[in-house]
mmCIF file with all atom_site columns, C-alpha atoms in Angstrom:
data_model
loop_
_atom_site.group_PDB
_atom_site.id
_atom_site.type_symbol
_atom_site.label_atom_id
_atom_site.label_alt_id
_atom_site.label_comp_id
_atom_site.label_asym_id
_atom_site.label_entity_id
_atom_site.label_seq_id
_atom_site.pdbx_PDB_ins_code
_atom_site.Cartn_x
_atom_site.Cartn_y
_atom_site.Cartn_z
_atom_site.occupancy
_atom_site.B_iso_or_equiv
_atom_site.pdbx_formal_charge
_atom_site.auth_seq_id
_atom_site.auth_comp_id
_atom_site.auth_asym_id
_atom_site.auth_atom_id
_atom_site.pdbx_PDB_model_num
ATOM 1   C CA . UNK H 1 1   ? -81.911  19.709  -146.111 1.00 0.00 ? 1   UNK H CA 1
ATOM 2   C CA . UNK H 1 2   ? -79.140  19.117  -148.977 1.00 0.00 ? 2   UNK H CA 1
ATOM 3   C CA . UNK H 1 3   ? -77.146  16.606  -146.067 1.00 0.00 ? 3   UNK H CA 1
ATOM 4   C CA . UNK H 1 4   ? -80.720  14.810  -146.003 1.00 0.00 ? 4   UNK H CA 1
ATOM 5   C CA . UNK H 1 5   ? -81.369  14.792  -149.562 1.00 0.00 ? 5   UNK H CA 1
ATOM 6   C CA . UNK H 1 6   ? -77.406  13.276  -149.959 1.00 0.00 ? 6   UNK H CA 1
ATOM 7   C CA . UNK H 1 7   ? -78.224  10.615  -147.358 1.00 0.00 ? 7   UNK H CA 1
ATOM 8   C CA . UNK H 1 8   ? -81.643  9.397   -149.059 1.00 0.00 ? 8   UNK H CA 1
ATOM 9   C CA . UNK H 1 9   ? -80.323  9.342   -152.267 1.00 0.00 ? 9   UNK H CA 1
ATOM 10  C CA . UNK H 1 10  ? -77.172  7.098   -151.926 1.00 0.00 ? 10  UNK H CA 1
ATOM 11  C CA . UNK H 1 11  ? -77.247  3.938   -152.465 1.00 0.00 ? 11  UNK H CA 1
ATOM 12  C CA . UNK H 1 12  ? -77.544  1.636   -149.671 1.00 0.00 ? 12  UNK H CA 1
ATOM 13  C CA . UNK H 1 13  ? -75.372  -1.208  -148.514 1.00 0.00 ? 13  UNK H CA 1
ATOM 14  C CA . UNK H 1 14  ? -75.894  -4.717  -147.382 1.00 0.00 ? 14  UNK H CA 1
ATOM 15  C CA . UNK H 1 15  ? -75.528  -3.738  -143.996 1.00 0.00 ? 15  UNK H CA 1
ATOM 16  C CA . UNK H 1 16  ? -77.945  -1.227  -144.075 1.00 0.00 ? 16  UNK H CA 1
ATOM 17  C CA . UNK H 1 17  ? -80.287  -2.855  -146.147 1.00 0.00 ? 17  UNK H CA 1
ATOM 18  C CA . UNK H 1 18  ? -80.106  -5.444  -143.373 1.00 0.00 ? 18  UNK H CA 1
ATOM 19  C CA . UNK H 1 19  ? -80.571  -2.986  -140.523 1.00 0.00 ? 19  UNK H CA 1
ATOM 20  C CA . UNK H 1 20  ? -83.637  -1.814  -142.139 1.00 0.00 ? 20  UNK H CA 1
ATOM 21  C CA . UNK H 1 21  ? -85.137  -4.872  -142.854 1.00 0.00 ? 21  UNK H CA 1
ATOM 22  C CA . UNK H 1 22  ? -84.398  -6.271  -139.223 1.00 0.00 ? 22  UNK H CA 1
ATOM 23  C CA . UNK H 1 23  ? -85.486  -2.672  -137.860 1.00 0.00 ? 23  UNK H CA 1
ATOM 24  C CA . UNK H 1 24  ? -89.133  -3.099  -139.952 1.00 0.00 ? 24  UNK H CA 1
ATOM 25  C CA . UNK H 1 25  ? -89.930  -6.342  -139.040 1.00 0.00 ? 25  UNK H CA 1
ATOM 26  C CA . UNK H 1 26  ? -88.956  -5.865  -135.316 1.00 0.00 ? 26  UNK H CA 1
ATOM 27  C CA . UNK H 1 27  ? -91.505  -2.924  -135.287 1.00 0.00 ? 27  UNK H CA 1
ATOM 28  C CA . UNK H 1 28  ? -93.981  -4.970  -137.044 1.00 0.00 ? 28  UNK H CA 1
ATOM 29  C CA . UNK H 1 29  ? -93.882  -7.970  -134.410 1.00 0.00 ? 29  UNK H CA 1
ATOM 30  C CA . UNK H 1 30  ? -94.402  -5.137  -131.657 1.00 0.00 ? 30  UNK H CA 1
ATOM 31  C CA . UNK H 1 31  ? -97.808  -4.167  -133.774 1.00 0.00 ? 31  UNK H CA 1
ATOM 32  C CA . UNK H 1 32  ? -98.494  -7.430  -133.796 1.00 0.00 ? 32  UNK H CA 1
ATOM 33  C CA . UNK H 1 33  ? -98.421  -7.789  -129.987 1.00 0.00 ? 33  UNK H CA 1
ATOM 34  C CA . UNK H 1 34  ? -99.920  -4.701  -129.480 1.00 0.00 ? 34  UNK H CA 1
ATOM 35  C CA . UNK H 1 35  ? -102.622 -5.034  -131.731 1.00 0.00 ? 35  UNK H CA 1
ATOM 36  C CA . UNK H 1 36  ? -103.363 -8.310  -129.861 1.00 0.00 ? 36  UNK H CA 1
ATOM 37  C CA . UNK H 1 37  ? -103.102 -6.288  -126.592 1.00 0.00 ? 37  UNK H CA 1
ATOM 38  C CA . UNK H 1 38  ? -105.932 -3.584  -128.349 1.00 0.00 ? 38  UNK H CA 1
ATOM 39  C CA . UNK H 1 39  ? -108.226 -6.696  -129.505 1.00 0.00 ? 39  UNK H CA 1
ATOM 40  C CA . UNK H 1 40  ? -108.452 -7.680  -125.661 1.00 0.00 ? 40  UNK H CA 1
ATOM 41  C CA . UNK H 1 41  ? -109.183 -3.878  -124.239 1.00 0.00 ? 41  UNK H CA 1
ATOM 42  C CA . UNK H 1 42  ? -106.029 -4.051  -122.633 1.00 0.00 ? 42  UNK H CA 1
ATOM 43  C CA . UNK H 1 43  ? -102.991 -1.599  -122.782 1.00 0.00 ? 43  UNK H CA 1
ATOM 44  C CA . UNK H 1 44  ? -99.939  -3.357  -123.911 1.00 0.00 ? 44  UNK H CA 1
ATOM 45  C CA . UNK H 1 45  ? -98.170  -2.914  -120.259 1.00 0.00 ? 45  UNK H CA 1
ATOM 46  C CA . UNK H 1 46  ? -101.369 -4.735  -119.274 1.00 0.00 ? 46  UNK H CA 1
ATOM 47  C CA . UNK H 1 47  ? -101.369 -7.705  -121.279 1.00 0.00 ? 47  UNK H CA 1
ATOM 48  C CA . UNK H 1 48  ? -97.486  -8.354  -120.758 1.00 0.00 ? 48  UNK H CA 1
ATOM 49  C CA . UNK H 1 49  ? -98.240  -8.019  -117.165 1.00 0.00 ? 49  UNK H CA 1
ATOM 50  C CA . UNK H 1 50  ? -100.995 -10.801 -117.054 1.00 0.00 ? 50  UNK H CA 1
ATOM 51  C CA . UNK H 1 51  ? -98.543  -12.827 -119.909 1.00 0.00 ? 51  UNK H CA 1
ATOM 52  C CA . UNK H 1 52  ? -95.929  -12.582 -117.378 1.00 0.00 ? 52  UNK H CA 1
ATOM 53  C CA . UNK H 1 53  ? -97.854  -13.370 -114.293 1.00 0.00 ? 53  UNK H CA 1
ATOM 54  C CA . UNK H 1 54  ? -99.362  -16.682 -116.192 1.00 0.00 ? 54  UNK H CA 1
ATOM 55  C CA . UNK H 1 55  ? -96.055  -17.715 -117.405 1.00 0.00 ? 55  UNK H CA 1
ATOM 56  C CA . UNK H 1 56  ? -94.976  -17.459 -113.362 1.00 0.00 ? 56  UNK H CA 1
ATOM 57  C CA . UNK H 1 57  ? -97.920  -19.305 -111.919 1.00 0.00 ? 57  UNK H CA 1
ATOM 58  C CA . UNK H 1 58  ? -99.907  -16.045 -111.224 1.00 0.00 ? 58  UNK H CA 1
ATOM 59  C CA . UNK H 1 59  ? -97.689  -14.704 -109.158 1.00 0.00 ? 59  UNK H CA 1
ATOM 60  C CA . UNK H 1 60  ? -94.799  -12.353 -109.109 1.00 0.00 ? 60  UNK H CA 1
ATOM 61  C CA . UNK H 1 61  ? -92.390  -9.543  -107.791 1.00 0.00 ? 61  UNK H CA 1
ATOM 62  C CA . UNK H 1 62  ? -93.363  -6.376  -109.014 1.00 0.00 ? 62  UNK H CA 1
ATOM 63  C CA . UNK H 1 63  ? -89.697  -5.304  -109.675 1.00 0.00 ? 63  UNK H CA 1
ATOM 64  C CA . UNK H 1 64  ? -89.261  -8.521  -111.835 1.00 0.00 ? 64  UNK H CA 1
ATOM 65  C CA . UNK H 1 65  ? -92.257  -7.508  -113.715 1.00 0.00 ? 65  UNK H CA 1
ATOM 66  C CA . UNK H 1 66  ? -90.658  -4.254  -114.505 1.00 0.00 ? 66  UNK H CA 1
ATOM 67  C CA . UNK H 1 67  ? -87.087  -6.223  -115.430 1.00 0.00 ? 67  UNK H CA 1
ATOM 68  C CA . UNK H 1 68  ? -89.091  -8.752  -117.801 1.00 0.00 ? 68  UNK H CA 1
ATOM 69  C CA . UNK H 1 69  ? -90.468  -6.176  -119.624 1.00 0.00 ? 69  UNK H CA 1
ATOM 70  C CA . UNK H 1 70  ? -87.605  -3.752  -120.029 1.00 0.00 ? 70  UNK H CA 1
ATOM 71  C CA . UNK H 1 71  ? -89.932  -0.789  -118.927 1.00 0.00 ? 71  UNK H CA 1
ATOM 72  C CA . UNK H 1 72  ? -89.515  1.465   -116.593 1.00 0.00 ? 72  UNK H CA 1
ATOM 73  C CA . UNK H 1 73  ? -90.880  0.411   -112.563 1.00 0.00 ? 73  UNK H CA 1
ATOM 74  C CA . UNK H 1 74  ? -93.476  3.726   -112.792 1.00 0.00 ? 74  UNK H CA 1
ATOM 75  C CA . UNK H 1 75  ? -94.738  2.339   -116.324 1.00 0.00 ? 75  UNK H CA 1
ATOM 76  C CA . UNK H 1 76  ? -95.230  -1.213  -114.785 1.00 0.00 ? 76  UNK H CA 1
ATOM 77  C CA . UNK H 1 77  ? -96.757  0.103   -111.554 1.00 0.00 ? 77  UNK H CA 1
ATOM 78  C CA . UNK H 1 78  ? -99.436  2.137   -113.630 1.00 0.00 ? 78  UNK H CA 1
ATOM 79  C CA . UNK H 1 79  ? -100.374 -0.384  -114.956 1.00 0.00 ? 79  UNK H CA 1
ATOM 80  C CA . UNK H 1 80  ? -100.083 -2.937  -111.975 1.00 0.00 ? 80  UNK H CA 1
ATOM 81  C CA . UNK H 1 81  ? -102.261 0.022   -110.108 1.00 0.00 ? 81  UNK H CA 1
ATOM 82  C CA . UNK H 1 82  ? -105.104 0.045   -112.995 1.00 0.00 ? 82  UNK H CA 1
ATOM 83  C CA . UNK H 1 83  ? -105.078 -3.660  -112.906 1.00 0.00 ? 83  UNK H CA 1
ATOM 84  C CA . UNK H 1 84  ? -105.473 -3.721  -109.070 1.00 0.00 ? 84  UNK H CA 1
ATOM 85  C CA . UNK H 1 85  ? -108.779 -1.348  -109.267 1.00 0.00 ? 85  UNK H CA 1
ATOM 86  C CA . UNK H 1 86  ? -110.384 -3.429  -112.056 1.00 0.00 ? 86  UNK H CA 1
ATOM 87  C CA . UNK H 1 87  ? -110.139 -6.309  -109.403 1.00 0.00 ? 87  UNK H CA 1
ATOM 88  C CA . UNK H 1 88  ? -107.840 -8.124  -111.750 1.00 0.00 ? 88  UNK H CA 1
ATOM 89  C CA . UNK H 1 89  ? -104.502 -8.400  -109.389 1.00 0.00 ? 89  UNK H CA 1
ATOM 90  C CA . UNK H 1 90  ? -103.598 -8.103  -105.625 1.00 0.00 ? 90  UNK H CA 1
ATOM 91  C CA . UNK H 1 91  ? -100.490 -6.532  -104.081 1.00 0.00 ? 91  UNK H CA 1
ATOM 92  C CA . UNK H 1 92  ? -98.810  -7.977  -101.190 1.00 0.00 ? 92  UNK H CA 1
ATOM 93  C CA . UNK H 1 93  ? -95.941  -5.891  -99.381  1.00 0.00 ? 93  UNK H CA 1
ATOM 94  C CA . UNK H 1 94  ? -93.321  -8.913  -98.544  1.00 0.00 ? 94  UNK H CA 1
ATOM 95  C CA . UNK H 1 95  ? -91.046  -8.527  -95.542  1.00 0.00 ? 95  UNK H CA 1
ATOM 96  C CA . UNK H 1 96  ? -88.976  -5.680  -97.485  1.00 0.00 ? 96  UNK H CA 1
ATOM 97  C CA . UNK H 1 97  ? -91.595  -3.027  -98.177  1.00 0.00 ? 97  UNK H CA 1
ATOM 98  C CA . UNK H 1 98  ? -89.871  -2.037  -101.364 1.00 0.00 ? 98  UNK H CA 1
ATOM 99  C CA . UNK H 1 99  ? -90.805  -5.563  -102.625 1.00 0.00 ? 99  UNK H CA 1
ATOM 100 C CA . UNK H 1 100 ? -94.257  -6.104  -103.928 1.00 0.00 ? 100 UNK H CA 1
ATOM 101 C CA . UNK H 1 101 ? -96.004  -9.274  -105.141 1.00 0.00 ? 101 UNK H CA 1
ATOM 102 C CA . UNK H 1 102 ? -98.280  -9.149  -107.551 1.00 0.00 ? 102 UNK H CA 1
ATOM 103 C CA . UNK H 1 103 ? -101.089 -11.715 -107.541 1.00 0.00 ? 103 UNK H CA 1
ATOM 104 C CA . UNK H 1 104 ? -103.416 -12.351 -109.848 1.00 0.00 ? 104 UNK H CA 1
ATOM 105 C CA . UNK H 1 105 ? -107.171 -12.898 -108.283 1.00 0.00 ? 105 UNK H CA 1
ATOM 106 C CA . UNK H 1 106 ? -109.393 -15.118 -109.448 1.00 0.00 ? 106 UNK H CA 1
ATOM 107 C CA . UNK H 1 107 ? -111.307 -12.770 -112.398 1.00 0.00 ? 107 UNK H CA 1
ATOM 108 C CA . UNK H 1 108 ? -107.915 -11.471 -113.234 1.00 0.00 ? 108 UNK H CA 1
ATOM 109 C CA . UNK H 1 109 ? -106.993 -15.665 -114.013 1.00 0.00 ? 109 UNK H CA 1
ATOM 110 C CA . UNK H 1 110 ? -109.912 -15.428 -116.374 1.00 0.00 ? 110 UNK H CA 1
ATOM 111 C CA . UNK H 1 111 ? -109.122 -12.602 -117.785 1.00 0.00 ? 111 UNK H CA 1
ATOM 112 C CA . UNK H 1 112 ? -105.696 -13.785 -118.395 1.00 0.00 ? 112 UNK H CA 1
ATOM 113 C CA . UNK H 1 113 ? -107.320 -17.373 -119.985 1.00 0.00 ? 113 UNK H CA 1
ATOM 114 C CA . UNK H 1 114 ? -109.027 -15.154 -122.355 1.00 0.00 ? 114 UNK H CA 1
ATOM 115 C CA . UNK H 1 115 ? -106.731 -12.683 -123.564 1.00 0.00 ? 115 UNK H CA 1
ATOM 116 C CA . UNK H 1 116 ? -102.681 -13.582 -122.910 1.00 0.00 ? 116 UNK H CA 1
ATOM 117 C CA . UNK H 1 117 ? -103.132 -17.316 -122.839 1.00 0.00 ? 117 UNK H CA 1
ATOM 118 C CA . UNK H 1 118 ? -104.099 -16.702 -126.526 1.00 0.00 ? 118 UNK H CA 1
ATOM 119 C CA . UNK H 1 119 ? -100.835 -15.054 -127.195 1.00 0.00 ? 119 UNK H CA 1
ATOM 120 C CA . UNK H 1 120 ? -98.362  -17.708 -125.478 1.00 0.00 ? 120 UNK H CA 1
ATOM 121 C CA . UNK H 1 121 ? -100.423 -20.426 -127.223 1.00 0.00 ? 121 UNK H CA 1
ATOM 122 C CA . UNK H 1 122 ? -100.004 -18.338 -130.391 1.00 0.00 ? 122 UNK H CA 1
ATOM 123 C CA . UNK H 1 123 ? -96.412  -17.907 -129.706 1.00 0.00 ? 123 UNK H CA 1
ATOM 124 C CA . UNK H 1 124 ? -96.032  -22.441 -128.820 1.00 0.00 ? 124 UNK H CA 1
ATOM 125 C CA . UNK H 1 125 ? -97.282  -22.796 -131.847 1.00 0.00 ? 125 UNK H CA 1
ATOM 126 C CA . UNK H 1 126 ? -95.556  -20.831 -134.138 1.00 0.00 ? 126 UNK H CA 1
ATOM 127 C CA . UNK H 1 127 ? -92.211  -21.805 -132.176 1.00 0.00 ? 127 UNK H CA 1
ATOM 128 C CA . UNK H 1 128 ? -93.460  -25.482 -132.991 1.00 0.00 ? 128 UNK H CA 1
ATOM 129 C CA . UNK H 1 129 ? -93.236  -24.457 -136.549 1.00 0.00 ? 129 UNK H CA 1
ATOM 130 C CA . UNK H 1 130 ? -89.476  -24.416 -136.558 1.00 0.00 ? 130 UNK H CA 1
ATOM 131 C CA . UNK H 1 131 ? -86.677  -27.058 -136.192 1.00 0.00 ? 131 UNK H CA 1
ATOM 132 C CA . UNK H 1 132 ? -84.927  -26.552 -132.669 1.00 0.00 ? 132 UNK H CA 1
ATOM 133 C CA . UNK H 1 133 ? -81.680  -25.578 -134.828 1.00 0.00 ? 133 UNK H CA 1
ATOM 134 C CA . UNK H 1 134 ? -83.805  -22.921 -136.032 1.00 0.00 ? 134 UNK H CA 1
ATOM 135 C CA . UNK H 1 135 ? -84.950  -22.172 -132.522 1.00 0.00 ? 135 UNK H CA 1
ATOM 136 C CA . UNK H 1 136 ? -81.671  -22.376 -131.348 1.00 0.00 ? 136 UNK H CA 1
ATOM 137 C CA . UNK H 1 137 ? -80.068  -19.878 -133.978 1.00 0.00 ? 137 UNK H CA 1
ATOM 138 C CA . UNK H 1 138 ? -82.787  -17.519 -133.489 1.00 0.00 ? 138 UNK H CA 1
ATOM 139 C CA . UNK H 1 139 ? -82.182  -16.562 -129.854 1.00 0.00 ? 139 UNK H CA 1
ATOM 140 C CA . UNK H 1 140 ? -78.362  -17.334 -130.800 1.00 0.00 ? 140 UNK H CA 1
ATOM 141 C CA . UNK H 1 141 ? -78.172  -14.242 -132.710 1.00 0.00 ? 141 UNK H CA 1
ATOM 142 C CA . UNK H 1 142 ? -80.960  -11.709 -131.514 1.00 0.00 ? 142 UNK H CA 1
ATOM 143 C CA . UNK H 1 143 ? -78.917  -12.570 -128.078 1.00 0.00 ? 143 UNK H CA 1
ATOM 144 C CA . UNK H 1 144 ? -75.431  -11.371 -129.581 1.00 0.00 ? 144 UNK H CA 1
ATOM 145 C CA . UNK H 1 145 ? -77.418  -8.740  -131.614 1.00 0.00 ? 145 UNK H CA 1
ATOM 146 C CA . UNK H 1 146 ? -78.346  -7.462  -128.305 1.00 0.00 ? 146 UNK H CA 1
ATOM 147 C CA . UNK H 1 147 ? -75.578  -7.317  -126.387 1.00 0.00 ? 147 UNK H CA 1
ATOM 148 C CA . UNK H 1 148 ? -73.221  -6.065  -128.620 1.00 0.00 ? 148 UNK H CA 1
ATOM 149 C CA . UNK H 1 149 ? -75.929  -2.997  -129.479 1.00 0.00 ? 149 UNK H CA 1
ATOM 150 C CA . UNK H 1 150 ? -75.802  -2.320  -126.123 1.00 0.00 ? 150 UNK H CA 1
ATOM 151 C CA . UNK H 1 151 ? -72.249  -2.601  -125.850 1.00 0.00 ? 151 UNK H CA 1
ATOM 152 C CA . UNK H 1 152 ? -72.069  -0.099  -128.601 1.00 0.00 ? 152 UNK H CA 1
ATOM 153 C CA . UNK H 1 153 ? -74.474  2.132   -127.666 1.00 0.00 ? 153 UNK H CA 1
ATOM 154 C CA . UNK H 1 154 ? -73.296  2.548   -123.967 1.00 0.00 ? 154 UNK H CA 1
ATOM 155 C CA . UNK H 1 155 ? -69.634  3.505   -125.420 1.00 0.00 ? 155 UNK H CA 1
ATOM 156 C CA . UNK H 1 156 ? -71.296  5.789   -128.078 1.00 0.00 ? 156 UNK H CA 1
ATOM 157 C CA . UNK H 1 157 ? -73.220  7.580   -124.549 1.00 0.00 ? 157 UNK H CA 1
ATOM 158 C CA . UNK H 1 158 ? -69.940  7.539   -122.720 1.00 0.00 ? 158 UNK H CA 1
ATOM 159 C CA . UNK H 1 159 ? -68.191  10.050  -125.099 1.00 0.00 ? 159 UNK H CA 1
#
């Protein structure tokens, strides 16, 4: 408890300042998504998965799904499964049967005009508000950000 107390009474620096304010508003543009995802009735695995499948002409392999949203394949294929019973997606085995194509059908395409085509308009437009140097230095640095977390983090795992 004293450790704790030491550690939350120091004085922060820069960096950390930083981390936390990068750390808050990364968890606050998740809420936002999900509470987009909870004003549609959908889970947020749900509404990625018809984003996704919109963004990919309705259409796409189930392990790619799983890739593009960095969850794990049982998370995705709950929620591929729920989508399936509600009528709003097919599943086709390809010639591998490991590899599944997800499809939407035609209420899951109106579902999808209703609820994620909202979001990726949201998201044009708010893109649209910034110069493409902006743009460009965004995904510049949350890119390096990225990797060199991961970096760190798999060397931190590997001792």
């Amino acid at each position: 408890m004293k450790n704790k107390e030491k550690m939350e009474n120091q004085p922060q620096s820069k960096t950390e300042c930083a981390i936390a304010a990068y750390n808050s508003l990364w968890k606050e543009q998740n809420e936002i998504y999900s509470a987009a995802a909870r004003s549609f009735g959908l889970s947020d695995s749900a509404m990625w998965i018809l984003y996704f499948l919109r963004l990919n002409n309705g259409t796409c392999q189930q392990k790619e799904l799983a890739s593009s949203l960095s969850q794990p394949k049982q998370t995705t294929n709950s929620a591929v499964k729920q989508l399936e019973r509600g009528g709003y997606v097919t599943l086709k085995c390809g010639s591998d049967r490991r590899c599944r194509l997800v499809e939407l059908t035609p209420k899951g395409s109106g579902l999808a005009v209703s609820t994620s085509d909202h979001v990726i308009a949201a998201e044009r437009e708010t893109w649209g508000d910034f110069t493409e140097e902006e743009q460009d230095s965004l995904i510049e640095l949350l890119s390096k950000y990225n990797k060199r977390l991961k970096t760190r983090m798999e060397e931190k795992n590997e001792k």
